[in-house]
Coordinates of C-alpha atoms in Angstrom, one line a residue:
M10 CA 4.1 -13.7 -15.4
I11 CA 0.9 -15.4 -16.6
I12 CA 0.7 -17.4 -13.3
Y13 CA 1.0 -14.1 -11.3
L14 CA -1.8 -12.4 -13.2
I15 CA -4.0 -15.5 -12.9
V16 CA -3.5 -15.6 -9.2
M17 CA -4.4 -11.9 -9.0
L18 CA -7.6 -12.7 -10.9
G19 CA -8.4 -15.5 -8.6
A20 CA -8.0 -13.1 -5.6
F21 CA -10.4 -10.7 -7.2
L22 CA -13.0 -13.5 -7.7
I23 CA -12.6 -14.7 -4.1
S24 CA -13.4 -11.1 -2.9
E25 CA -16.5 -10.9 -5.1
F26 CA -17.6 -14.4 -3.9
V27 CA -17.5 -13.2 -0.3
V28 CA -19.4 -10.0 -1.0
F29 CA -22.2 -11.6 -3.0
S30 CA -22.5 -14.7 -0.7
G31 CA -23.1 -12.4 2.3
R32 CA -25.1 -9.8 0.4
F33 CA -23.2 -7.0 2.1
K34 CA -23.8 -3.4 1.5
F35 CA -21.2 -0.7 2.1
K36 CA -21.6 3.0 2.4
D37 CA -19.4 5.3 0.3
W38 CA -16.5 7.2 1.9
N39 CA -17.4 10.2 3.9
I40 CA -15.2 12.9 2.4
K41 CA -15.4 16.5 3.5
E42 CA -13.2 18.5 1.1
P43 CA -11.9 16.1 -1.6
K44 CA -9.9 18.7 -3.7
K45 CA -8.2 20.4 -0.8
E46 CA -7.4 17.1 0.9
L47 CA -6.1 15.7 -2.3
Y48 CA -3.7 18.7 -2.7
V49 CA -2.4 18.1 0.8
I50 CA -1.9 14.3 0.1
F51 CA 0.0 15.0 -3.2
L52 CA 2.2 17.6 -1.6
T53 CA 3.2 15.0 1.1
Q54 CA 3.8 12.4 -1.6
I55 CA 6.2 14.8 -3.4
I56 CA 8.0 15.3 0.0
T57 CA 8.0 11.6 0.5
C58 CA 9.5 10.9 -2.9
F59 CA 12.2 13.5 -2.3
L60 CA 13.1 12.0 1.1
L61 CA 13.3 8.5 -0.4
V62 CA 15.5 9.5 -3.3
Y63 CA 17.8 11.5 -0.9
W64 CA 18.0 8.8 1.7
F65 CA 18.8 5.9 -0.7
A66 CA 20.7 7.8 -3.4
I67 CA 22.5 10.6 -1.7
A68 CA 22.7 9.7 1.9
K69 CA 24.7 6.5 1.1
Q70 CA 27.7 8.8 1.4
K71 CA 28.5 9.6 5.0
V72 CA 26.4 12.5 6.3
E73 CA 28.4 14.2 9.2
S74 CA 25.9 16.9 10.2
S75 CA 23.7 15.8 13.1
L76 CA 21.2 18.4 12.1
V77 CA 20.8 16.9 8.6
K78 CA 20.4 13.4 10.1
I79 CA 17.7 14.7 12.5
V80 CA 15.8 16.4 9.7
L81 CA 16.0 13.3 7.5
F82 CA 14.9 11.0 10.3
S83 CA 12.0 13.3 11.3
G84 CA 10.9 13.7 7.7
R85 CA 10.8 9.9 7.3
I86 CA 8.7 9.4 10.4
L87 CA 6.3 12.2 9.4
F88 CA 5.9 11.6 5.7
V89 CA 7.1 8.0 4.8
F90 CA 5.1 6.7 7.7
P91 CA 1.5 8.1 7.9
V92 CA 2.1 10.2 11.1
F93 CA 1.4 13.5 9.2
F94 CA -1.8 12.0 7.7
I95 CA -3.0 11.0 11.1
I96 CA -2.3 14.5 12.5
Y97 CA -4.0 16.1 9.5
F98 CA -7.0 14.0 9.0
V99 CA -7.8 12.9 12.6
G100 CA -6.4 16.0 14.5
I101 CA -7.3 18.8 12.1
K102 CA -10.0 17.5 9.8
K103 CA -11.7 15.6 12.6
Y104 CA -12.2 12.3 10.8
S105 CA -12.5 9.2 12.9
L106 CA -10.1 6.3 12.2
R107 CA -13.2 4.2 11.1
Q108 CA -14.1 6.9 8.5
L109 CA -10.6 6.5 7.1
G110 CA -11.0 2.8 6.9
V111 CA -8.3 2.2 9.5
L112 CA -10.3 0.6 12.3
S113 CA -13.1 -1.1 10.3
F114 CA -12.5 -4.9 10.9
Y115 CA -15.7 -5.9 9.2
N116 CA -15.1 -8.8 6.8
W117 CA -11.4 -9.0 7.6
Y118 CA -11.6 -12.8 7.0
V119 CA -11.7 -12.3 3.2
S120 CA -7.9 -12.0 3.5
L121 CA -7.4 -15.6 4.6
P122 CA -8.3 -17.5 1.4
I123 CA -6.4 -14.9 -0.6
I124 CA -3.3 -15.3 1.5
I125 CA -3.6 -19.1 1.1
L126 CA -4.0 -18.8 -2.6
I127 CA -1.0 -16.5 -3.1
G128 CA 1.2 -18.5 -0.7
G129 CA 0.1 -21.8 -2.0
V130 CA 0.7 -21.0 -5.6
T131 CA 4.1 -19.5 -4.9
Y132 CA 5.2 -22.5 -2.8
L133 CA 4.2 -24.9 -5.6
T134 CA 5.4 -23.0 -8.6
F135 CA 8.2 -20.7 -7.5
P136 CA 9.5 -21.9 -4.1
E137 CA 12.8 -20.1 -4.8
S138 CA 11.1 -16.8 -4.6
L139 CA 9.8 -17.3 -1.0
Q140 CA 11.3 -14.7 1.2
F141 CA 10.2 -16.0 4.6
N142 CA 13.3 -18.2 5.2
S143 CA 15.9 -15.5 4.4
I144 CA 14.1 -12.8 6.5
L145 CA 13.8 -15.1 9.5
K146 CA 17.4 -16.3 9.2
Q147 CA 18.9 -12.8 8.8
N148 CA 16.7 -10.8 11.2
G149 CA 14.6 -13.2 13.3
G150 CA 10.8 -13.4 13.8
S151 CA 10.4 -9.7 14.8
A152 CA 11.5 -8.7 11.3
F153 CA 8.4 -10.4 9.9
L154 CA 6.2 -7.9 11.8
V155 CA 8.4 -4.9 11.2
L156 CA 9.1 -5.5 7.5
G157 CA 5.6 -6.8 6.8
F158 CA 3.3 -4.6 8.8
L159 CA 4.9 -1.6 10.4
T160 CA 7.2 -0.4 7.5
A161 CA 5.1 -1.6 4.6
A162 CA 1.4 -2.7 4.9
I163 CA 0.0 -0.2 7.4
P164 CA 1.6 3.0 6.2
E165 CA 1.2 2.1 2.5
E166 CA -2.4 1.1 2.7
I167 CA -3.4 4.2 4.7
T168 CA -1.7 6.4 2.0
R169 CA -3.3 4.4 -0.8
V170 CA -6.9 4.6 0.6
L171 CA -6.6 8.3 1.2
I172 CA -5.3 9.0 -2.4
Q173 CA -7.7 6.6 -4.1
S174 CA -10.9 7.7 -2.3
R175 CA -10.1 11.5 -2.8
L176 CA -8.9 11.0 -6.3
S177 CA -12.0 9.0 -7.3
R178 CA -14.2 11.7 -5.8
V179 CA -12.4 14.5 -7.6
L180 CA -12.3 12.7 -11.0
K181 CA -15.9 11.4 -10.4
D182 CA -14.6 8.0 -11.6
K183 CA -13.7 5.2 -9.2
S184 CA -11.9 3.2 -11.9
W185 CA -9.4 5.9 -12.7
G186 CA -9.0 6.8 -9.0
W187 CA -8.3 3.1 -8.3
F188 CA -5.8 2.7 -11.1
L189 CA -3.9 6.0 -10.7
A190 CA -3.6 5.6 -6.9
S191 CA -1.9 2.2 -7.3
F192 CA 0.2 3.3 -10.2
L193 CA 1.5 6.2 -8.1
W194 CA 2.1 3.7 -5.2
A195 CA 4.1 1.5 -7.6
L196 CA 6.2 4.4 -8.9
L197 CA 7.1 5.5 -5.3
H198 CA 8.9 2.1 -4.9
I199 CA 11.4 3.0 -7.6
P200 CA 13.9 4.6 -5.1
T201 CA 13.7 1.6 -2.9
F202 CA 14.3 -0.8 -5.7
A203 CA 17.2 1.2 -7.0
K204 CA 18.9 1.8 -3.7
S205 CA 21.4 -1.1 -4.0
S206 CA 22.1 -1.2 -7.8
G207 CA 21.5 2.4 -8.8
D208 CA 19.7 1.0 -11.9
Y209 CA 16.6 3.2 -12.1
I210 CA 15.5 1.7 -15.4
G211 CA 15.4 -1.8 -14.0
A212 CA 13.8 -0.4 -10.8
T213 CA 11.0 1.1 -13.0
F214 CA 10.3 -2.3 -14.5
S215 CA 10.3 -3.8 -11.0
A216 CA 7.8 -1.1 -9.9
L217 CA 5.5 -1.9 -12.8
G218 CA 5.7 -5.6 -11.8
I219 CA 4.1 -4.9 -8.4
L220 CA 1.2 -2.9 -10.0
P221 CA -1.1 -5.9 -10.3
I222 CA -0.9 -6.8 -6.7
G223 CA -1.2 -3.1 -5.8
L224 CA -4.4 -3.0 -7.8
L225 CA -5.7 -5.9 -5.8
W226 CA -5.1 -4.1 -2.5
G227 CA -6.6 -0.9 -3.7
Y228 CA -9.7 -2.9 -5.0
L229 CA -10.1 -4.5 -1.5
N230 CA -9.8 -1.1 0.2
E231 CA -12.6 0.3 -2.0
R232 CA -14.8 -2.8 -2.0
Y233 CA -14.9 -3.2 1.8
K234 CA -14.3 0.5 2.7
S235 CA -11.6 -0.8 5.0
I236 CA -7.8 -1.3 4.8
I237 CA -7.9 -4.3 7.1
P238 CA -8.1 -7.0 4.4
S239 CA -5.4 -5.5 2.3
V240 CA -3.2 -4.8 5.3
L241 CA -3.4 -8.5 6.3
I242 CA -2.6 -9.7 2.8
H243 CA 0.1 -7.0 2.3
G244 CA 1.7 -7.6 5.6
T245 CA 2.1 -11.3 5.0
N246 CA 3.1 -10.8 1.4
L247 CA 6.6 -12.2 1.8
W248 CA 6.0 -14.9 -0.7
G249 CA 7.7 -13.0 -3.5
L250 CA 5.3 -14.0 -6.3
Q251 CA 5.4 -10.5 -7.7
N252 CA 9.2 -10.7 -8.1
I253 CA 8.9 -13.1 -10.9
F254 CA 8.0 -10.2 -13.2

């Protein structure tokens, strides 16, 4: 646990070193209607939580109805993945993807030393927690892209940056917005962690264990006004260091 937290602190320091060495200046988020947008985001997260709990806890039993299967599948595409957010924020609210931090590749390279730090420490101290080998053996190389980026990093970081930026504006406090957004993100993993064992207490502790690395990704999103660094680190985060909690 101590090593995990020290590595997270090291990642924060690397980020700050890059910022101050380059003397970068970043504009604040352009947010049109923070309260209204936050209500929409929270409503989608409630729907997402319901879908995840139903999918993992209830739908283990055979669902015969084709209509139920279609509704569940469509709901997961719309809400678990950020399809609804793209429709709402880009199609309806007329934000550009750059304004949402999605296509802002400025300073993407800050992710590289952080990836090396997390991967290197995990390999040297907890090699048994490395997840790369098991994923490659079971599912092949394509699983790395699917599990790492398409089903985790991209949708989760889009959701995080939307919640964090709007919550910070509504609360008028970036620190609380940062913490609460990542805390909510961690709690939303409880159904996923409990899907095999059904142990929701253990799943809650596991969710709290990923909070420090979630705070790192949220910090990078806010610091660079872009999700690209956090997506690259999140997508390659198959080291398993956070699993030692």
